[in-house]
């Protein structure tokens, strides 16, 4: 289940096979009942593809047509596989294997390695970066952290495209790939990396697929054994299949055609990892008798959002664009997407945070809002702006929910309390299931109010709070349930990686947002050079950037905001232009290939608050250098420049902030962040104007806290009175 799901957390299992089909639209029903031969499902964003294929599997199982253990459903992320297992369990088809390609291959490799090769399977490298760094050093090549990451990605691309080290330079030239270093140099590092792995009896994740393919090609007896086990295959996100994954799928299938693939060429955004939509687009050629079903009814987004999404693809070019699906919204009309132009990036971040705060005040849950950007480096300024606005947030990319240490500890504690039953004094005053869970988790760090600040402590609290909310939902659906029932539910969810959602505005890159959805989405930083990204040179690369923006747009259910900044830092030259992909779509812009004398039409000119004025460049007050980093701009100095902060004042400000946070019932960072307090303690403002000039002290906070802060800076007690009185 994703954060997008609005149906009950605990739906009833359908009573019969026919009941599994209830509620499906005609096209989804066609998918669910097409249980023989090759099937290709072309599914647009928000059209219920996961619903269609899980109901297809469940219908086949419940009708006795498919044996659960004979079905292998594969997808690309652990989250997606977990969601699929969760849905199948809710439909009464819990015995079906739903895994990622790597997980399925690793399981087979571990089982058959002693028989095929002998001995133990080599150690699996969790991270290959360290070994790549060693290979580079031995090649006398110095790589900084970013170059090391990029070279590692190049090695991964080479392996999934089945390119050996000696062929890497030629493969790069043929694919028009923009290598991060000299291709011959990368080829040399790649070769030595492979040698180091062999010397140390280690394999990486790409080797898992390569070795499985090798065994299945060489050992027909093992291939036959796997084919007897798995009779029916379902592949989700088929547009993202790499040549190596396709080769493995072919070996799993053998000469059979019991295969259902699901995908959308317009959502191909991972070509840099070796993914290609060609397998999806060529499916009818490879399987002339295939049943093809198109899903175009969009249940996720309003007509206004869908109109923009269709408009983006309407300007697309290339083979994938020729197969685009025209979505048809099934929802009631909503607000038009908003387009906002800001003077600079801090203003864009502050304006976005202000709009998010307004949405939350209007009743939109923080967990149903996302800020999406092109690269992760854009995250920091939005983290700071949301913290300054008192808005909780979470970053995507953390470890899986049920693998977090605090969640495992909580599970052990709940299991112990369930076994103790009435003999646990901790539960004496707990009258119902939610209060029992709150009592148990209070020993693990859960409190009624979140802790101040961000970081690991806050992350731990959010995890425990998600378990408390899950218990509350469970108790509403099953009022008679006890702790033992909840523990059983958690165990099943953990086995399926079917996690509850952690509340807070999501900050994520566009790539990591694939497969998710929210009520409100803010697409930020939409300027030329960022969207499309600077290194997108070829027509094919530019078209993939367009598809990436399309993915971002289609994450929104109701509210969609698109914004850009004309310069990076305050006072900088307004040299940036909004992305070309919005030409002809945003108000006042000309369609591609035309010219217009008009202005920006209906574009809103953003500001960061009623008191914000256009500022000049922010200069370091120590060395005079122009600052561009959000944290340094807040401190008004370079991170490396010496600080003249009044430590005693800083501690008094922290004590005052803690008291304010307690009174307001909010985390401390909602009053002021640590960086803002440091900036105040360094500047020691003596007037309201000086305090207002510190980044992070907006008009609202100046009105609310200004008098107290100025009093503390003057050596007085907050609220009046001198400390020495």
XYZ file of C-alpha atoms in Angstrom:
725
model
C 0.000 0.000 0.000
C 1.336 3.433 -0.887
C 0.613 6.740 0.772
C -1.805 7.259 -2.085
C -4.268 4.576 -1.122
C -7.503 5.980 0.288
C -9.363 2.674 0.686
C -9.551 0.909 4.025
C -6.285 -0.206 5.527
C -7.806 -3.590 6.305
C -10.257 -4.566 3.517
C -12.212 -7.798 3.696
C -10.920 -10.693 1.583
C -13.297 -11.251 -1.394
C -15.593 -14.221 -0.786
C -15.163 -15.770 -4.247
C -13.216 -15.582 -7.497
C -16.003 -13.548 -9.114
C -15.950 -11.142 -6.180
C -12.301 -10.410 -7.005
C -13.534 -8.823 -10.242
C -15.992 -6.511 -8.502
C -15.196 -2.845 -8.947
C -12.886 -3.273 -11.955
C -13.579 -1.159 -15.020
C -14.035 -2.947 -18.401
C -10.360 -2.673 -19.369
C -9.090 -3.759 -15.948
C -11.525 -6.667 -16.046
C -10.176 -7.632 -19.478
C -6.688 -7.752 -17.970
C -7.863 -9.791 -14.983
C -9.589 -12.425 -17.108
C -6.886 -12.795 -19.780
C -5.154 -15.768 -18.163
C -3.726 -17.647 -21.124
C -1.035 -16.790 -23.640
C 1.034 -13.601 -23.776
C -0.643 -10.444 -22.461
C 0.624 -6.878 -22.839
C -0.960 -4.180 -20.676
C -0.193 -0.608 -21.755
C -1.082 1.344 -18.638
C -0.967 5.114 -18.343
C -0.152 6.901 -15.094
C -2.912 6.591 -12.478
C -4.937 4.043 -14.426
C -4.823 1.308 -11.778
C -2.249 -1.029 -13.321
C -1.217 -2.563 -9.995
C -4.880 -3.109 -9.187
C -5.426 -4.775 -12.575
C -2.491 -7.194 -12.391
C -2.951 -8.133 -8.729
C -6.635 -8.825 -9.347
C -5.595 -10.829 -12.422
C -3.291 -13.036 -10.336
C -5.816 -13.307 -7.497
C -8.671 -14.174 -9.880
C -6.570 -16.902 -11.493
C -5.632 -18.322 -8.094
C -9.117 -18.104 -6.589
C -10.668 -19.652 -9.728
C -8.237 -22.582 -9.584
C -6.624 -21.685 -12.911
C -3.272 -20.714 -11.384
C -1.476 -22.432 -8.523
C -0.074 -19.748 -6.154
C 3.389 -21.327 -5.954
C 3.626 -21.473 -9.763
C 3.304 -17.701 -10.232
C 6.315 -15.372 -10.157
C 5.553 -11.650 -10.278
C 8.614 -9.430 -10.688
C 9.061 -5.701 -10.418
C 11.905 -3.245 -9.815
C 11.804 -2.023 -6.223
C 11.346 -3.699 -2.869
C 8.598 -1.192 -2.120
C 6.642 -2.154 -5.252
C 7.133 -5.861 -4.566
C 5.975 -5.333 -0.984
C 2.897 -3.459 -2.139
C 2.074 -6.267 -4.562
C 2.421 -8.915 -1.840
C 0.231 -6.855 0.469
C -2.512 -6.494 -2.116
C -2.386 -10.184 -3.057
C -2.690 -11.123 0.605
C -5.770 -8.891 0.922
C -7.268 -10.613 -2.139
C -6.726 -14.109 -0.735
C -3.713 -15.005 -2.905
C -0.962 -14.782 -0.310
C 1.137 -17.704 -1.581
C 2.232 -15.969 -4.783
C 5.898 -14.989 -5.120
C 6.263 -11.229 -5.769
C 9.905 -10.149 -5.905
C 12.367 -7.855 -7.591
C 14.466 -9.306 -10.410
C 17.514 -9.293 -8.124
C 15.703 -10.892 -5.195
C 14.289 -13.702 -7.337
C 17.646 -14.337 -9.016
C 19.561 -14.288 -5.718
C 17.198 -16.830 -4.208
C 17.734 -19.164 -7.156
C 21.487 -18.581 -7.185
C 21.830 -19.398 -3.484
C 19.832 -22.599 -3.922
C 21.527 -23.917 -7.072
C 25.116 -22.686 -6.594
C 26.327 -25.787 -4.663
C 24.898 -28.038 -7.384
C 26.017 -25.967 -10.381
C 29.419 -24.730 -9.189
C 30.162 -26.283 -5.814
C 31.039 -24.752 -2.503
C 29.471 -21.657 -1.012
C 28.162 -18.719 -3.005
C 30.753 -15.896 -3.021
C 30.176 -13.032 -0.609
C 27.705 -10.438 -1.888
C 29.034 -6.874 -1.839
C 26.527 -4.563 -0.205
C 28.291 -1.518 -1.698
C 30.725 -1.612 -4.579
C 31.988 1.974 -4.170
C 34.886 1.058 -1.885
C 36.190 -1.594 -4.266
C 35.819 0.778 -7.239
C 37.831 3.356 -5.290
C 40.576 0.806 -4.692
C 40.596 -0.173 -8.376
C 40.888 3.482 -9.373
C 43.761 4.047 -6.940
C 45.633 1.048 -8.342
C 45.114 2.515 -11.808
C 46.630 5.758 -10.489
C 43.364 7.602 -11.144
C 42.192 10.104 -8.526
C 38.428 10.348 -8.166
C 36.534 12.723 -5.915
C 33.346 11.522 -4.223
C 31.040 12.520 -7.092
C 33.336 11.059 -9.752
C 33.566 7.826 -7.772
C 29.789 7.557 -7.666
C 29.538 8.273 -11.406
C 32.213 5.734 -12.364
C 30.457 3.147 -10.196
C 27.215 3.875 -12.071
C 29.053 3.434 -15.379
C 30.249 -0.006 -14.294
C 26.679 -0.931 -13.332
C 25.412 0.266 -16.726
C 28.087 -1.734 -18.541
C 27.163 -4.911 -16.687
C 23.386 -4.707 -17.187
C 23.944 -4.026 -20.900
C 26.288 -7.074 -20.916
C 29.316 -4.990 -21.916
C 32.711 -6.383 -20.874
C 35.529 -3.995 -19.848
C 37.388 -4.243 -23.146
C 34.236 -3.242 -25.077
C 33.207 -0.385 -22.789
C 34.773 2.527 -24.797
C 33.130 1.339 -28.022
C 29.790 0.805 -26.280
C 29.877 4.362 -24.894
C 30.577 5.795 -28.336
C 27.815 3.733 -29.939
C 25.207 4.747 -27.351
C 26.161 8.482 -27.394
C 26.594 8.115 -23.642
C 28.286 11.010 -21.845
C 30.938 9.226 -19.772
C 32.089 11.033 -16.601
C 35.770 10.287 -17.388
C 37.807 9.130 -20.372
C 36.111 5.863 -21.465
C 39.444 4.050 -21.770
C 40.234 5.060 -18.194
C 36.856 3.813 -16.937
C 37.323 0.585 -18.879
C 40.659 0.070 -17.093
C 39.075 0.712 -13.656
C 36.193 -1.609 -14.562
C 38.587 -4.427 -15.507
C 40.593 -4.113 -12.290
C 37.390 -3.928 -10.218
C 36.304 -7.254 -11.699
C 39.741 -8.739 -10.954
C 39.605 -7.563 -7.323
C 36.206 -9.207 -6.897
C 37.502 -12.507 -8.230
C 40.570 -12.344 -5.993
C 38.392 -11.802 -2.927
C 35.643 -14.247 -3.848
C 32.969 -11.554 -3.958
C 30.100 -10.712 -6.290
C 27.977 -7.587 -6.759
C 24.260 -7.192 -7.470
C 24.753 -7.198 -11.241
C 26.717 -10.451 -10.916
C 23.655 -11.996 -9.279
C 21.792 -11.619 -12.582
C 24.809 -12.493 -14.753
C 25.626 -15.650 -12.798
C 22.000 -16.785 -12.742
C 21.827 -16.297 -16.504
C 25.082 -18.243 -16.907
C 23.851 -21.184 -14.845
C 20.500 -21.350 -16.633
C 22.235 -21.244 -20.017
C 24.765 -23.950 -19.165
C 22.704 -26.262 -16.972
C 19.526 -27.297 -18.742
C 18.556 -29.548 -15.832
C 18.499 -26.560 -13.472
C 16.635 -24.418 -16.008
C 14.038 -27.182 -16.372
C 13.655 -27.410 -12.594
C 12.930 -23.668 -12.331
C 10.499 -23.851 -15.247
C 8.626 -26.674 -13.548
C 8.376 -24.495 -10.438
C 7.188 -21.333 -12.191
C 4.546 -21.711 -14.868
C 3.286 -18.155 -15.086
C 5.139 -14.811 -15.082
C 4.019 -11.240 -14.528
C 6.433 -8.331 -15.082
C 5.520 -4.878 -13.787
C 7.164 -1.654 -15.089
C 8.246 -3.545 -18.201
C 9.476 -0.345 -19.842
C 12.369 -0.396 -17.349
C 13.716 -3.840 -18.242
C 17.426 -3.952 -19.096
C 18.893 -6.309 -21.712
C 20.270 -8.500 -18.911
C 16.911 -8.706 -17.124
C 15.200 -9.553 -20.406
C 17.732 -12.335 -20.989
C 16.982 -13.761 -17.548
C 13.232 -13.551 -18.189
C 13.656 -15.400 -21.491
C 15.532 -18.192 -19.698
C 12.838 -18.435 -17.029
C 10.180 -18.721 -19.716
C 11.903 -21.171 -22.037
C 9.654 -21.936 -25.009
C 6.449 -21.034 -23.130
C 4.390 -17.874 -23.545
C 2.532 -17.624 -20.236
C 3.695 -14.062 -19.687
C 1.907 -10.846 -18.739
C 3.851 -7.582 -19.005
C 2.705 -4.161 -17.847
C 4.273 -0.839 -18.718
C 4.125 2.643 -20.177
C 6.797 3.805 -22.622
C 6.047 7.400 -21.611
C 7.385 6.638 -18.129
C 10.795 5.363 -19.237
C 13.128 7.445 -17.065
C 15.931 5.040 -16.159
C 17.855 4.628 -19.415
C 21.020 5.688 -17.574
C 20.801 2.374 -15.697
C 20.403 0.373 -18.916
C 16.577 0.354 -19.008
C 14.985 0.446 -22.435
C 11.324 0.535 -23.566
C 12.209 -1.463 -26.685
C 11.130 -4.761 -25.106
C 7.698 -3.285 -24.354
C 7.365 -1.643 -27.753
C 8.470 -4.828 -29.554
C 6.244 -7.172 -27.545
C 3.657 -7.565 -30.318
C 6.433 -8.330 -32.791
C 7.868 -11.065 -30.559
C 4.400 -12.366 -29.634
C 2.046 -11.801 -32.605
C -0.833 -13.565 -30.819
C -0.578 -11.407 -27.703
C -3.639 -9.911 -26.062
C -3.066 -6.140 -25.765
C -5.103 -4.046 -23.334
C -4.759 -0.276 -22.939
C -5.595 1.368 -19.618
C -6.282 5.085 -20.096
C -8.913 5.882 -17.448
C -7.006 8.011 -14.950
C -8.436 7.604 -11.437
C -5.662 9.552 -9.755
C -5.623 13.065 -11.148
C -8.164 15.781 -11.883
C -8.952 16.761 -15.504
C -6.775 19.857 -15.043
C -3.705 17.819 -14.083
C -4.392 15.238 -16.795
C -4.755 18.008 -19.405
C -1.255 19.275 -18.599
C 0.166 15.733 -18.628
C -1.365 15.036 -22.038
C -0.075 18.388 -23.271
C 3.482 17.515 -22.231
C 3.391 14.261 -24.162
C 1.667 15.940 -27.081
C 4.937 17.790 -27.779
C 7.107 14.675 -27.391
C 9.098 13.128 -30.219
C 10.630 9.737 -30.864
C 9.479 6.132 -30.821
C 8.156 6.150 -27.247
C 6.079 9.237 -28.075
C 4.458 7.418 -30.984
C 2.998 4.961 -28.469
C 1.849 7.520 -25.915
C -1.468 7.010 -24.182
C -4.031 9.827 -24.042
C -5.289 9.790 -20.467
C -8.939 10.449 -19.602
C -9.553 11.704 -16.074
C -12.302 9.988 -14.095
C -12.274 12.565 -11.296
C -14.296 15.702 -10.694
C -12.695 18.977 -11.816
C -10.197 20.614 -9.479
C -8.019 23.722 -9.385
C -5.834 24.630 -12.349
C -2.112 23.979 -11.985
C -0.309 27.089 -10.739
C 2.817 28.527 -12.355
C 5.011 30.755 -10.208
C 8.166 32.646 -11.088
C 10.524 33.697 -8.286
C 13.484 36.059 -8.229
C 15.858 33.518 -6.668
C 16.042 30.019 -5.211
C 15.642 30.990 -1.519
C 12.541 32.971 -2.479
C 11.210 29.931 -4.360
C 11.812 27.684 -1.358
C 10.217 30.133 1.087
C 7.237 30.683 -1.196
C 6.774 26.932 -1.603
C 6.939 26.405 2.169
C 4.373 29.166 2.704
C 1.964 27.570 0.227
C 2.435 24.186 1.849
C 1.701 25.679 5.261
C -1.500 27.173 3.845
C -2.551 23.807 2.374
C -2.002 22.080 5.706
C -4.015 24.795 7.444
C -6.786 24.160 4.896
C -6.897 20.490 5.867
C -4.481 18.730 3.483
C -2.419 16.241 5.566
C 1.329 16.872 5.495
C 1.847 13.270 4.399
C -0.202 13.966 1.272
C 2.115 16.746 0.039
C 5.392 16.390 -1.874
C 8.118 18.698 -3.141
C 9.849 17.129 -6.141
C 13.118 18.302 -7.686
C 15.480 17.156 -10.425
C 18.582 16.444 -8.305
C 19.019 15.712 -4.611
C 21.321 18.706 -4.166
C 18.233 20.933 -4.448
C 16.823 19.452 -1.242
C 18.662 21.479 1.394
C 17.099 24.872 0.736
C 13.619 23.275 0.926
C 14.476 21.427 4.140
C 15.489 24.754 5.665
C 12.440 26.632 4.367
C 10.012 23.992 5.647
C 11.727 23.903 9.026
C 11.530 27.696 9.245
C 7.830 27.508 8.397
C 7.236 24.891 11.101
C 6.284 22.204 8.584
C 7.369 18.576 9.271
C 9.040 16.797 6.363
C 10.693 13.512 5.442
C 13.317 12.652 2.851
C 12.736 9.701 0.550
C 15.451 7.105 0.257
C 15.649 5.880 3.858
C 15.853 2.171 4.699
C 12.701 0.094 4.504
C 10.272 0.680 7.352
C 10.293 -2.760 8.947
C 14.104 -2.933 8.767
C 14.582 0.163 10.937
C 16.134 -0.669 14.306
C 13.451 1.163 16.267
C 10.662 -0.696 14.425
C 12.286 -4.061 15.130
C 12.720 -3.097 18.798
C 9.089 -1.980 18.964
C 7.974 -5.304 17.512
C 9.890 -7.222 20.178
C 8.371 -5.058 22.931
C 4.811 -5.446 21.596
C 5.271 -9.200 21.236
C 6.495 -9.442 24.835
C 3.553 -7.396 26.104
C 1.127 -9.554 24.122
C 2.562 -12.723 25.721
C 2.433 -11.214 29.214
C -1.164 -10.123 28.748
C -2.746 -8.956 32.013
C 0.462 -9.665 33.933
C 2.241 -6.655 32.448
C 1.976 -3.722 34.881
C 2.710 -1.369 31.999
C -0.774 -2.065 30.639
C -2.700 -1.613 33.910
C -4.169 1.747 32.929
C -4.513 0.996 29.205
C -8.176 0.428 28.393
C -8.013 -0.251 24.657
C -5.554 -1.452 22.000
C -4.216 1.982 20.932
C -3.541 3.001 24.533
C -1.797 -0.346 25.133
C 0.445 0.281 22.119
C 1.162 3.835 23.237
C 2.088 2.545 26.703
C 4.487 -0.067 25.311
C 6.087 2.248 22.776
C 6.541 4.991 25.361
C 9.342 2.790 26.742
C 11.028 2.926 23.321
C 10.982 6.667 22.803
C 7.437 7.485 21.667
C 5.929 10.596 23.266
C 2.669 12.445 22.718
C 4.632 15.346 21.234
C 7.433 14.991 18.682
C 10.981 15.767 19.813
C 12.604 19.077 18.952
C 14.734 19.351 15.842
C 15.362 16.862 13.091
C 17.795 14.017 12.541
C 17.919 10.501 13.977
C 15.878 11.234 17.128
C 13.034 12.724 15.119
C 13.219 9.889 12.561
C 12.900 7.337 15.389
C 9.875 9.119 16.825
C 8.200 9.278 13.387
C 8.620 5.511 12.969
C 7.041 4.796 16.359
C 4.272 7.318 15.683
C 3.478 5.463 12.446
C 3.007 2.262 14.480
C 0.703 4.090 16.900
C -1.423 5.371 13.991
C -1.531 1.869 12.518
C -2.800 0.507 15.849
C -5.510 3.187 15.939
C -6.629 2.301 12.395
C -6.558 -1.424 13.221
C -8.690 -0.902 16.330
C -11.285 1.069 14.366
C -11.684 -1.778 11.874
C -11.437 -4.580 14.462
C -12.695 -3.210 17.810
C -12.372 -6.625 19.461
C -8.698 -7.066 18.494
C -5.972 -7.301 21.113
C -2.205 -6.887 21.144
C -1.641 -10.427 19.864
C -3.831 -9.692 16.823
C -1.905 -6.504 16.102
C 1.435 -8.309 16.434
C 0.245 -10.933 13.938
C -0.795 -8.177 11.535
C 2.600 -6.479 11.903
C 4.383 -9.787 11.243
C 2.414 -10.304 8.046
C 3.071 -6.747 6.942
C 6.776 -7.106 7.706
C 6.937 -10.289 5.648
C 5.255 -8.441 2.778
C 7.150 -5.157 3.394
C 3.671 -3.592 3.590
C 4.549 -0.549 5.669
C 2.418 2.210 7.178
C 3.286 5.728 6.088
C 5.307 8.206 8.113
C 3.679 11.630 8.264
C 5.404 14.734 6.940
C 5.829 16.546 3.633
C 7.888 14.362 1.286
C 11.036 15.805 -0.265
C 12.179 13.645 -3.167
C 13.885 13.622 -6.524
C 11.674 13.058 -9.530
C 13.283 9.677 -10.127
C 12.571 8.435 -6.597
C 8.955 9.663 -6.810
C 8.118 7.159 -9.551
C 5.253 4.913 -8.451
C 4.053 7.287 -5.712
C 1.289 9.886 -5.570
C 0.087 12.723 -3.340
C -2.864 15.091 -3.033
C -0.576 18.070 -3.648
C 2.682 18.148 -5.606
C 5.137 21.034 -5.934
C 7.482 20.712 -8.913
C 10.327 23.124 -8.240
C 13.443 24.373 -9.993
C 11.926 24.027 -13.473
C 14.555 25.994 -15.392
C 16.576 25.274 -18.500
C 19.736 23.506 -17.379
C 17.860 21.692 -14.645
C 14.839 20.520 -16.673
C 16.142 19.340 -19.054
C 19.362 18.787 -17.127
C 22.468 20.374 -18.662
C 24.066 17.099 -19.690
C 21.019 15.980 -21.709
C 22.534 16.605 -25.141
C 20.919 14.257 -27.640
C 17.282 14.368 -28.755
C 16.720 11.029 -27.002
C 18.166 12.338 -23.730
C 16.059 15.494 -23.887
C 12.926 13.423 -24.506
C 13.687 11.346 -21.416
C 13.840 14.578 -19.416
C 10.390 15.460 -20.767
C 9.125 12.059 -19.639
C 10.636 12.713 -16.201
C 8.608 15.923 -15.908
C 5.535 13.976 -17.078
C 6.106 11.494 -14.251
C 6.300 14.420 -11.819
C 3.076 15.987 -13.072
C 1.173 12.702 -12.878
C 2.094 12.213 -9.203
C -0.486 14.897 -8.274
C -4.091 14.050 -7.517
C -5.563 17.496 -6.949
C -3.133 20.375 -6.370
C -0.203 20.912 -8.738
C 2.269 23.767 -8.480
C 5.104 24.391 -10.937
C 7.770 26.980 -10.174
C 11.185 28.292 -11.182
C 13.669 30.931 -10.069
C 15.339 33.471 -12.356
C 18.632 33.391 -10.448
C 20.352 31.138 -7.961
C 21.032 33.618 -5.178
C 19.374 36.864 -4.055
C 20.477 39.802 -6.168
C 21.950 37.537 -8.841
C 21.481 38.221 -12.535
C 18.042 37.042 -13.709
C 19.481 34.936 -16.530
C 17.503 31.737 -16.133
C 14.546 30.730 -18.294
C 11.663 28.413 -17.419
C 11.864 24.957 -18.964
C 11.063 24.646 -22.662
C 8.749 21.735 -21.829
C 6.127 24.188 -20.564
C 6.141 26.304 -23.722
C 2.599 26.545 -25.033
C 1.248 24.993 -21.831
C 1.821 27.611 -19.140
C -0.166 30.857 -19.469
C 1.366 33.467 -21.737
C 4.015 31.183 -23.269
C 4.361 30.401 -26.950
C 4.086 26.903 -28.303
C 7.351 25.399 -29.584
C 8.395 26.920 -32.872
C 6.403 30.159 -32.449
C 7.212 33.597 -31.114
C 5.167 35.807 -28.861
C 5.344 39.455 -27.904
C 3.292 38.830 -24.799
C 4.543 38.738 -21.255
C 4.108 36.011 -18.745
C 0.310 36.009 -18.979
C -1.223 34.302 -15.995
C 2.057 33.459 -14.293
C 2.161 34.483 -10.671
C 5.199 36.446 -9.580
C 6.251 34.821 -6.368
C 7.547 36.476 -3.252
C 8.635 34.922 0.000
C 6.250 36.837 2.230
C 4.661 40.213 2.638
C 7.806 41.806 4.082
C 10.311 40.290 1.692
C 12.167 42.726 -0.513
C 14.537 42.004 -3.345
C 17.969 41.730 -1.773
C 21.426 42.181 -3.150
C 23.983 39.365 -3.178
C 24.545 37.789 0.217
C 28.185 38.341 1.149
C 30.226 36.612 3.828
C 30.644 39.173 6.593
C 34.105 37.744 7.377
C 35.823 37.346 3.991
C 33.386 39.135 1.658
C 32.805 36.151 -0.658
C 29.379 35.849 -2.348
C 27.386 33.107 -0.633
C 25.161 30.630 -2.495
C 24.799 27.745 -0.008
C 21.505 28.032 1.918
C 23.089 27.258 5.295
C 25.945 29.731 4.776
C 23.505 32.418 3.622
C 21.584 31.967 6.858
C 24.785 32.436 8.903
C 25.964 35.308 6.651
C 29.403 33.734 6.501
C 31.295 30.870 4.899
C 31.145 27.623 6.847
C 34.960 27.663 7.139
C 35.252 31.297 8.237
C 35.766 31.860 11.991
C 32.647 32.363 14.087
C 32.295 35.192 16.589
C 29.147 33.739 18.102
C 28.248 34.673 21.659
C 28.048 31.165 23.138
C 26.224 32.306 26.278
C 23.647 34.165 24.197
C 23.200 31.106 21.991
C 22.470 28.928 25.038
C 19.960 31.472 26.393
C 18.229 31.528 23.008
C 18.083 27.720 22.981
C 16.540 27.639 26.453
C 13.977 30.251 25.446
C 13.206 28.301 22.249
C 12.648 25.070 24.177
C 10.176 26.838 26.471
C 8.329 28.360 23.504
C 8.148 24.975 21.789
C 6.647 23.379 24.903
C 4.022 26.097 25.193
C 3.111 25.834 21.511
C 3.182 22.032 21.480
C 5.495 22.074 18.450
C 9.031 20.862 17.674
C 11.735 23.398 18.555
C 12.713 23.937 14.917
C 9.243 25.344 14.276
C 10.233 28.318 16.451
C 13.705 28.851 14.957
C 16.227 26.395 13.531
C 19.657 25.927 15.088
C 21.236 27.801 12.164
C 18.927 30.774 12.690
C 19.750 30.879 16.420
C 23.448 30.742 15.563
C 23.011 33.613 13.113
C 21.207 35.662 15.790
C 23.898 34.890 18.385
C 26.585 35.991 15.909
C 24.834 39.166 14.756
C 23.364 40.161 18.174
C 20.688 42.403 16.579
C 19.731 45.524 18.501
C 16.642 46.529 16.543
C 13.691 44.994 14.780
C 15.198 45.969 11.424
C 18.478 44.200 12.187
C 16.641 41.090 13.359
C 14.446 41.093 10.232
C 17.591 41.077 8.097
C 18.616 37.636 9.398
C 17.632 34.793 7.094
C 14.992 32.600 8.742
C 13.334 35.492 10.562
C 10.326 36.176 8.370
C 7.532 38.629 9.027
C 5.385 36.118 10.888
C 8.172 35.097 13.258
C 9.260 38.689 13.712
C 5.767 39.612 14.896
C 5.504 36.558 17.133
C 8.961 36.261 18.656
C 10.826 39.470 17.799
C 10.342 41.281 21.105
C 11.513 38.265 23.124
C 14.591 37.692 20.969
C 15.630 41.348 21.075
C 15.178 41.372 24.836
C 17.393 38.296 25.240
C 20.019 39.846 22.930
C 19.960 42.961 25.147
C 20.639 40.862 28.241
C 17.068 41.042 29.492
C 14.500 38.397 30.294
C 12.072 37.550 27.516
C 8.857 39.443 28.144
C 10.606 42.371 29.874
C 12.870 42.944 32.851
C 16.648 43.046 33.125
C 18.511 39.881 34.092
C 20.294 41.672 36.930
C 17.126 42.917 38.630
